[in-house]
């Protein structure tokens, strides 16, 4: 039972806790090599020679003086390197103040540690360590207190009030659930996630300028970053500009129609011009890296890759679903317009996504 | 100092103050109790302090930042000094972060200091955890403190991420969008939790202020509470020490708190602070002005989280394609859920390891002498496998940068990482275990036959021998003082039944301790000495 | 309101700031609409190339390019046709050293240019003579005197997803990549947008008007000319580089200090 290192349990008390200190699978060997005790102390130069001691003291002094210089320097730098319209001044201010403060810190740090290492006693000493568990009389007294508290309050005895207390404690956090309800709005997220700003006839416009786009504007191999016309930071959507943009952002690409392998994709596009949601179906990063010749769209966040020549199906990476396509056509003036909203929710999946 | 009340009578300001304090808060008792407390000295014992000091730097620099930062998402037009954003629409949060950088003297320094300190805080905490793990410092009585430390590590990641998201720039906004996408993927509650967090639709106008509350109040408060508990338990247990002569489970060997440790640890605070300040003054971190304000349409190549969230981002990247399943009206986003489960599982395993190992060894004694990692080969190998798993996830978050910097195909890098995630930890386990066992064997050799000197002598009969120098007893004791565990068989309990748990425990004990190297015993050492003496005494006797 | 109070605490208020902002805003929107109304015009090289220049270009073409691009620049299975790609494309590819290509691979690499300016101009003139195509931009078109803020906005929307917000470059699929723009010349940037080299999409004048392109160039040149305010930039690679730095340099440095701190003094 006794520890090889000699930490013997307080006693084999009557309550039968002695197994708490079993060595388990550890083998206790009687044939262990004896502990020779602490190494003899090695005397330092600073202990032996006054010259070295004085030099060490001087070095500590220099460090502390350097610290003072550093601190003063940083205050001087604060005034000597004011910042102006020129960004170079910001750099100088940051650099010189930082260096000054760093020197102030290093001076104290190196000085104090050098002091400890060279001038303070460096002989290691041992201190006894006591078992964490309390002595037997302490433990007995603790048990006594708990029992006393129990009998005085009748906590075990009075079942009715004890159980009602449990009930009360279980219920009291519940108001917090309703309390936090107003963190959200009344809008049902399921509904808002299903709709974007696109409606039949909404013109496709350039992001961020809002310029509407004509079909003739797109040459083969070009990619336009598109928002619905009218979505500007100022205006009708002043209050939900980013929220709308986060759902409605579209990538518009013109591909040689013969290179598109999907009839549906051709039908939903216009003369090889196709529009896809830019929001990744994985976790929602903008999928905006378009490769002109491979027709691959890559998401820079988690590398999901979509094949634009094939309904934007996933060909690599963690996404599962193809990017939703926006049905487009041209209006009387030749501008590209949406035929309606996306036919499915854009962006990351959510639990009720396919529910109607 | 302990006789403060006596010296007080002799006068003097210091003595007077000491007397004043003692009569009001009993400072003499505190000093008597703690003033000469012994702290063991080893470089690896300072890693936790690095984390602690980084946290202090975070509190100081963070407070400065709160004086200027405004966590509001209302639109404003930028009219500050940074040319490329003049006239741009942005949120107040982003604008105030820019103003801190460019229009407050020392503001950029404090922002960079805060961010570097945050990265260092989590890194130092992680390294400290590794030290504790590989030296077995988590064993009884410190299992609970391991869990507290684990909670601190998780909190530090939470603190970091909430801070990363505050400037409302393009990088952090896309980070939040990923979080939003992950939340939406949760079964049943996803869309509602997202709506709750963002106050309606993403990105909304609430999230920065909400994260700010968490970042500057709730999370630091919890970190502080857990640090207090963590350190309180260190005081109760006293610090562990490495095995060596005179170091036992019932003592603690080192330097007294006053003056040596105060000077060293106090000085070290300034050194950590100094390093962080030097780095803040000279190296850019998170140049938010380059990213622009958040807009859901653009994204930057190389969009990555801070390093401590990298393993989570990597897990998302490494998930295989086409995991999402739709059953009727409902969608199971396994491409999000699987990585989350892997991450949570890894965390649970880390938190639970001390209890698991205690169950396997059945060792109920208090342990205050640390294991050298080689002397616990299976634990060390498990740790190495876990670290490798984490490292692959972590590297997974930088697949794009690995591809561009080593001129590789992004797709190949990702596929290689997926395979590595399974294969490398297994390899790491076996290699580490064998290396540990080999090192133990080498220790045995050294103890029995002394250190190789490189001096070759030729015996009269022509045989060549290398002279081995014997170890002194202090050096030797370090190599023989470790715990030798032996595997166990499943034993019947008091009812005579062999339970499933007993069988499992026996199997695990074989897994842990079947391959083992025992410490050199006194008898073996005496036999080896005898052999050496015989060899030296008789020139004719050959060594075979 | 709070923002106004706060702002006055640390920004020098400029009375004309508001006016400037409004003016800038008008310029931005005005410019945008102006650009929108211009449809894509066929880009004809306005600079007249002399016949002798075209002949020299033809000769260089036959010697250096025809083996892949075909005798009449009609293209082969190894390389695309050059008919209609215009002078801008030739100037971009050859002056950046990408062409003539050295080896096949996922992407043609930048290297030391093989030809001098006169030879490049001659080849450009020859290719331009085959069919109308985008012309080499003039110095005025690529001068860095555009609208800096707008350039940044356009860059982030149209370019940053591949080239990184700081122009540090980024990965594409299957070993391809978008190069860093930290050393790229202004003319090269313009030509790249105009012609869409390799897998880069084309940004025609309807998508990014010449003014838009100039604004983007202005922004990129600004980034090239202004070193990072915060100190070393770590190549602007973002959190990955920062994380490596903190583990290797910062934590490494601190561990060196702890070793010194724990070592016994002599």
PDB file of N, CA and C in Angstrom, chain C residues 23-79:
ATOM      1  N   UNK C  23     -19.221  65.432 -53.180  1.00  0.00           N
ATOM      2  CA  UNK C  23     -18.652  65.533 -54.524  1.00  0.00           C
ATOM      3  C   UNK C  23     -18.162  64.174 -55.000  1.00  0.00           C
ATOM      4  N   UNK C  24     -17.471  63.496 -54.079  1.00  0.00           N
ATOM      5  CA  UNK C  24     -16.942  62.180 -54.444  1.00  0.00           C
ATOM      6  C   UNK C  24     -18.077  61.228 -54.777  1.00  0.00           C
ATOM      7  N   UNK C  25     -19.119  61.294 -53.955  1.00  0.00           N
ATOM      8  CA  UNK C  25     -20.272  60.427 -54.189  1.00  0.00           C
ATOM      9  C   UNK C  25     -20.887  60.678 -55.546  1.00  0.00           C
ATOM     10  N   UNK C  26     -21.044  61.953 -55.875  1.00  0.00           N
ATOM     11  CA  UNK C  26     -21.623  62.305 -57.172  1.00  0.00           C
ATOM     12  C   UNK C  26     -20.752  61.771 -58.295  1.00  0.00           C
ATOM     13  N   UNK C  27     -19.469  61.939 -58.103  1.00  0.00           N
ATOM     14  CA  UNK C  27     -18.523  61.492 -59.124  1.00  0.00           C
ATOM     15  C   UNK C  27     -18.653  59.990 -59.355  1.00  0.00           C
ATOM     16  N   UNK C  28     -18.761  59.282 -58.215  1.00  0.00           N
ATOM     17  CA  UNK C  28     -18.842  57.823 -58.295  1.00  0.00           C
ATOM     18  C   UNK C  28     -20.095  57.424 -59.067  1.00  0.00           C
ATOM     19  N   UNK C  29     -21.230  57.938 -58.613  1.00  0.00           N
ATOM     20  CA  UNK C  29     -22.472  57.508 -59.253  1.00  0.00           C
ATOM     21  C   UNK C  29     -22.523  58.006 -60.684  1.00  0.00           C
ATOM     22  N   UNK C  30     -22.107  59.258 -60.882  1.00  0.00           N
ATOM     23  CA  UNK C  30     -22.115  59.834 -62.239  1.00  0.00           C
ATOM     24  C   UNK C  30     -21.266  58.994 -63.161  1.00  0.00           C
ATOM     25  N   UNK C  31     -20.075  58.684 -62.678  1.00  0.00           N
ATOM     26  CA  UNK C  31     -19.151  57.872 -63.480  1.00  0.00           C
ATOM     27  C   UNK C  31     -19.772  56.537 -63.834  1.00  0.00           C
ATOM     28  N   UNK C  32     -20.432  55.966 -62.831  1.00  0.00           N
ATOM     29  CA  UNK C  32     -21.050  54.660 -63.036  1.00  0.00           C
ATOM     30  C   UNK C  32     -22.084  54.709 -64.140  1.00  0.00           C
ATOM     31  N   UNK C  33     -22.950  55.743 -64.100  1.00  0.00           N
ATOM     32  CA  UNK C  33     -24.003  55.821 -65.112  1.00  0.00           C
ATOM     33  C   UNK C  33     -23.421  56.107 -66.487  1.00  0.00           C
ATOM     34  N   UNK C  34     -22.384  56.937 -66.480  1.00  0.00           N
ATOM     35  CA  UNK C  34     -21.745  57.244 -67.761  1.00  0.00           C
ATOM     36  C   UNK C  34     -21.213  55.949 -68.379  1.00  0.00           C
ATOM     37  N   UNK C  35     -20.596  55.151 -67.511  1.00  0.00           N
ATOM     38  CA  UNK C  35     -20.017  53.902 -68.006  1.00  0.00           C
ATOM     39  C   UNK C  35     -21.109  52.977 -68.505  1.00  0.00           C
ATOM     40  N   UNK C  36     -22.238  53.021 -67.795  1.00  0.00           N
ATOM     41  CA  UNK C  36     -23.293  52.081 -68.111  1.00  0.00           C
ATOM     42  C   UNK C  36     -23.872  52.321 -69.496  1.00  0.00           C
ATOM     43  N   UNK C  37     -23.901  53.583 -69.883  1.00  0.00           N
ATOM     44  CA  UNK C  37     -24.545  53.890 -71.145  1.00  0.00           C
ATOM     45  C   UNK C  37     -23.674  53.539 -72.351  1.00  0.00           C
ATOM     46  N   UNK C  38     -22.398  53.341 -72.100  1.00  0.00           N
ATOM     47  CA  UNK C  38     -21.536  52.947 -73.221  1.00  0.00           C
ATOM     48  C   UNK C  38     -21.626  51.449 -73.428  1.00  0.00           C
ATOM     49  N   UNK C  39     -22.086  51.042 -74.539  1.00  0.00           N
ATOM     50  CA  UNK C  39     -22.092  49.607 -74.830  1.00  0.00           C
ATOM     51  C   UNK C  39     -20.684  49.218 -75.260  1.00  0.00           C
ATOM     52  N   UNK C  40     -20.483  47.929 -75.373  1.00  0.00           N
ATOM     53  CA  UNK C  40     -19.141  47.495 -75.779  1.00  0.00           C
ATOM     54  C   UNK C  40     -18.922  47.877 -77.239  1.00  0.00           C
ATOM     55  N   UNK C  41     -17.887  48.633 -77.440  1.00  0.00           N
ATOM     56  CA  UNK C  41     -17.558  48.982 -78.825  1.00  0.00           C
ATOM     57  C   UNK C  41     -16.490  48.002 -79.304  1.00  0.00           C
ATOM     58  N   UNK C  42     -16.505  47.760 -80.556  1.00  0.00           N
ATOM     59  CA  UNK C  42     -15.439  46.926 -81.102  1.00  0.00           C
ATOM     60  C   UNK C  42     -14.141  47.686 -80.908  1.00  0.00           C
ATOM     61  N   UNK C  43     -13.152  46.966 -80.360  1.00  0.00           N
ATOM     62  CA  UNK C  43     -11.935  47.691 -80.035  1.00  0.00           C
ATOM     63  C   UNK C  43     -10.952  47.603 -81.191  1.00  0.00           C
ATOM     64  N   UNK C  44     -10.815  48.699 -81.846  1.00  0.00           N
ATOM     65  CA  UNK C  44      -9.916  48.748 -82.989  1.00  0.00           C
ATOM     66  C   UNK C  44      -8.661  49.473 -82.552  1.00  0.00           C
ATOM     67  N   UNK C  45      -7.551  48.918 -82.921  1.00  0.00           N
ATOM     68  CA  UNK C  45      -6.293  49.574 -82.592  1.00  0.00           C
ATOM     69  C   UNK C  45      -6.206  50.894 -83.327  1.00  0.00           C
ATOM     70  N   UNK C  46      -6.139  52.003 -82.586  1.00  0.00           N
ATOM     71  CA  UNK C  46      -6.112  53.287 -83.284  1.00  0.00           C
ATOM     72  C   UNK C  46      -4.713  53.636 -83.795  1.00  0.00           C
ATOM     73  N   UNK C  47      -3.715  53.139 -83.114  1.00  0.00           N
ATOM     74  CA  UNK C  47      -2.366  53.487 -83.547  1.00  0.00           C
ATOM     75  C   UNK C  47      -2.053  52.705 -84.826  1.00  0.00           C
ATOM     76  N   UNK C  48      -1.637  53.423 -85.782  1.00  0.00           N
ATOM     77  CA  UNK C  48      -1.407  52.771 -87.075  1.00  0.00           C
ATOM     78  C   UNK C  48      -0.008  52.154 -87.076  1.00  0.00           C
ATOM     79  N   UNK C  49       0.038  50.889 -87.328  1.00  0.00           N
ATOM     80  CA  UNK C  49       1.331  50.225 -87.373  1.00  0.00           C
ATOM     81  C   UNK C  49       1.853  50.244 -88.806  1.00  0.00           C
ATOM     82  N   UNK C  50       3.131  50.464 -88.918  1.00  0.00           N
ATOM     83  CA  UNK C  50       3.709  50.488 -90.254  1.00  0.00           C
ATOM     84  C   UNK C  50       3.833  49.059 -90.779  1.00  0.00           C
ATOM     85  N   UNK C  51       3.849  48.946 -92.100  1.00  0.00           N
ATOM     86  CA  UNK C  51       3.919  47.619 -92.704  1.00  0.00           C
ATOM     87  C   UNK C  51       5.212  46.915 -92.325  1.00  0.00           C
ATOM     88  N   UNK C  52       6.290  47.709 -92.211  1.00  0.00           N
ATOM     89  CA  UNK C  52       7.574  47.068 -91.888  1.00  0.00           C
ATOM     90  C   UNK C  52       7.538  46.474 -90.489  1.00  0.00           C
ATOM     91  N   UNK C  53       6.833  47.172 -89.603  1.00  0.00           N
ATOM     92  CA  UNK C  53       6.706  46.657 -88.226  1.00  0.00           C
ATOM     93  C   UNK C  53       5.931  45.342 -88.246  1.00  0.00           C
ATOM     94  N   UNK C  54       4.828  45.325 -89.020  1.00  0.00           N
ATOM     95  CA  UNK C  54       4.023  44.105 -89.118  1.00  0.00           C
ATOM     96  C   UNK C  54       4.848  42.970 -89.704  1.00  0.00           C
ATOM     97  N   UNK C  55       5.667  43.290 -90.692  1.00  0.00           N
ATOM     98  CA  UNK C  55       6.497  42.244 -91.302  1.00  0.00           C
ATOM     99  C   UNK C  55       7.477  41.655 -90.311  1.00  0.00           C
ATOM    100  N   UNK C  56       8.112  42.554 -89.514  1.00  0.00           N
ATOM    101  CA  UNK C  56       9.040  42.077 -88.500  1.00  0.00           C
ATOM    102  C   UNK C  56       8.302  41.177 -87.510  1.00  0.00           C
ATOM    103  N   UNK C  57       7.106  41.635 -87.125  1.00  0.00           N
ATOM    104  CA  UNK C  57       6.294  40.861 -86.199  1.00  0.00           C
ATOM    105  C   UNK C  57       5.955  39.496 -86.773  1.00  0.00           C
ATOM    106  N   UNK C  58       5.605  39.477 -88.019  1.00  0.00           N
ATOM    107  CA  UNK C  58       5.256  38.220 -88.685  1.00  0.00           C
ATOM    108  C   UNK C  58       6.438  37.258 -88.654  1.00  0.00           C
ATOM    109  N   UNK C  59       7.629  37.820 -88.939  1.00  0.00           N
ATOM    110  CA  UNK C  59       8.827  36.988 -88.946  1.00  0.00           C
ATOM    111  C   UNK C  59       9.079  36.387 -87.559  1.00  0.00           C
ATOM    112  N   UNK C  60       8.985  37.254 -86.535  1.00  0.00           N
ATOM    113  CA  UNK C  60       9.191  36.785 -85.161  1.00  0.00           C
ATOM    114  C   UNK C  60       8.130  35.756 -84.793  1.00  0.00           C
ATOM    115  N   UNK C  61       6.919  36.011 -85.273  1.00  0.00           N
ATOM    116  CA  UNK C  61       5.822  35.092 -84.976  1.00  0.00           C
ATOM    117  C   UNK C  61       6.114  33.705 -85.537  1.00  0.00           C
ATOM    118  N   UNK C  62       6.522  33.683 -86.818  1.00  0.00           N
ATOM    119  CA  UNK C  62       6.783  32.392 -87.460  1.00  0.00           C
ATOM    120  C   UNK C  62       7.900  31.634 -86.736  1.00  0.00           C
ATOM    121  N   UNK C  63       8.903  32.401 -86.286  1.00  0.00           N
ATOM    122  CA  UNK C  63      10.050  31.744 -85.655  1.00  0.00           C
ATOM    123  C   UNK C  63       9.758  31.271 -84.242  1.00  0.00           C
ATOM    124  N   UNK C  64       8.924  32.013 -83.516  1.00  0.00           N
ATOM    125  CA  UNK C  64       8.795  31.759 -82.082  1.00  0.00           C
ATOM    126  C   UNK C  64       7.427  31.271 -81.625  1.00  0.00           C
ATOM    127  N   UNK C  65       6.381  31.543 -82.411  1.00  0.00           N
ATOM    128  CA  UNK C  65       5.033  31.285 -81.911  1.00  0.00           C
ATOM    129  C   UNK C  65       4.271  30.273 -82.750  1.00  0.00           C
ATOM    130  N   UNK C  66       4.631  30.201 -84.035  1.00  0.00           N
ATOM    131  CA  UNK C  66       3.807  29.462 -84.984  1.00  0.00           C
ATOM    132  C   UNK C  66       3.745  27.973 -84.669  1.00  0.00           C
ATOM    133  N   UNK C  67       4.791  27.449 -84.028  1.00  0.00           N
ATOM    134  CA  UNK C  67       4.792  26.001 -83.776  1.00  0.00           C
ATOM    135  C   UNK C  67       3.612  25.587 -82.904  1.00  0.00           C
ATOM    136  N   UNK C  68       3.167  26.468 -82.024  1.00  0.00           N
ATOM    137  CA  UNK C  68       2.011  26.128 -81.196  1.00  0.00           C
ATOM    138  C   UNK C  68       0.737  26.784 -81.703  1.00  0.00           C
ATOM    139  N   UNK C  69       0.866  28.067 -82.083  1.00  0.00           N
ATOM    140  CA  UNK C  69      -0.348  28.826 -82.422  1.00  0.00           C
ATOM    141  C   UNK C  69      -0.731  28.679 -83.896  1.00  0.00           C
ATOM    142  N   UNK C  70       0.068  27.945 -84.695  1.00  0.00           N
ATOM    143  CA  UNK C  70      -0.257  27.747 -86.096  1.00  0.00           C
ATOM    144  C   UNK C  70       0.368  28.812 -86.977  1.00  0.00           C
ATOM    145  N   UNK C  71       0.663  28.436 -88.216  1.00  0.00           N
ATOM    146  CA  UNK C  71       1.364  29.344 -89.137  1.00  0.00           C
ATOM    147  C   UNK C  71       0.615  30.646 -89.334  1.00  0.00           C
ATOM    148  N   UNK C  72      -0.715  30.541 -89.384  1.00  0.00           N
ATOM    149  CA  UNK C  72      -1.508  31.748 -89.613  1.00  0.00           C
ATOM    150  C   UNK C  72      -2.201  32.200 -88.331  1.00  0.00           C
ATOM    151  N   UNK C  73      -1.640  31.788 -87.185  1.00  0.00           N
ATOM    152  CA  UNK C  73      -2.196  32.129 -85.881  1.00  0.00           C
ATOM    153  C   UNK C  73      -3.604  31.590 -85.720  1.00  0.00           C
ATOM    154  N   UNK C  74      -3.893  30.507 -86.472  1.00  0.00           N
ATOM    155  CA  UNK C  74      -5.250  29.978 -86.410  1.00  0.00           C
ATOM    156  C   UNK C  74      -5.449  29.056 -85.203  1.00  0.00           C
ATOM    157  N   UNK C  75      -4.372  28.754 -84.496  1.00  0.00           N
ATOM    158  CA  UNK C  75      -4.475  27.898 -83.309  1.00  0.00           C
ATOM    159  C   UNK C  75      -4.281  26.443 -83.655  1.00  0.00           C
ATOM    160  N   UNK C  76      -3.770  25.661 -82.707  1.00  0.00           N
ATOM    161  CA  UNK C  76      -3.643  24.214 -82.872  1.00  0.00           C
ATOM    162  C   UNK C  76      -4.223  23.583 -81.620  1.00  0.00           C
ATOM    163  N   UNK C  77      -4.081  22.271 -81.533  1.00  0.00           N
ATOM    164  CA  UNK C  77      -4.634  21.656 -80.324  1.00  0.00           C
ATOM    165  C   UNK C  77      -3.796  21.999 -79.080  1.00  0.00           C
ATOM    166  N   UNK C  78      -2.600  22.545 -79.291  1.00  0.00           N
ATOM    167  CA  UNK C  78      -1.752  22.919 -78.164  1.00  0.00           C
ATOM    168  C   UNK C  78      -1.979  24.351 -77.674  1.00  0.00           C
ATOM    169  N   UNK C  79      -2.499  25.196 -78.557  1.00  0.00           N
ATOM    170  CA  UNK C  79      -2.601  26.603 -78.172  1.00  0.00           C
ATOM    171  C   UNK C  79      -3.762  27.246 -78.913  1.00  0.00           C
TER     172      UNK C  79
END
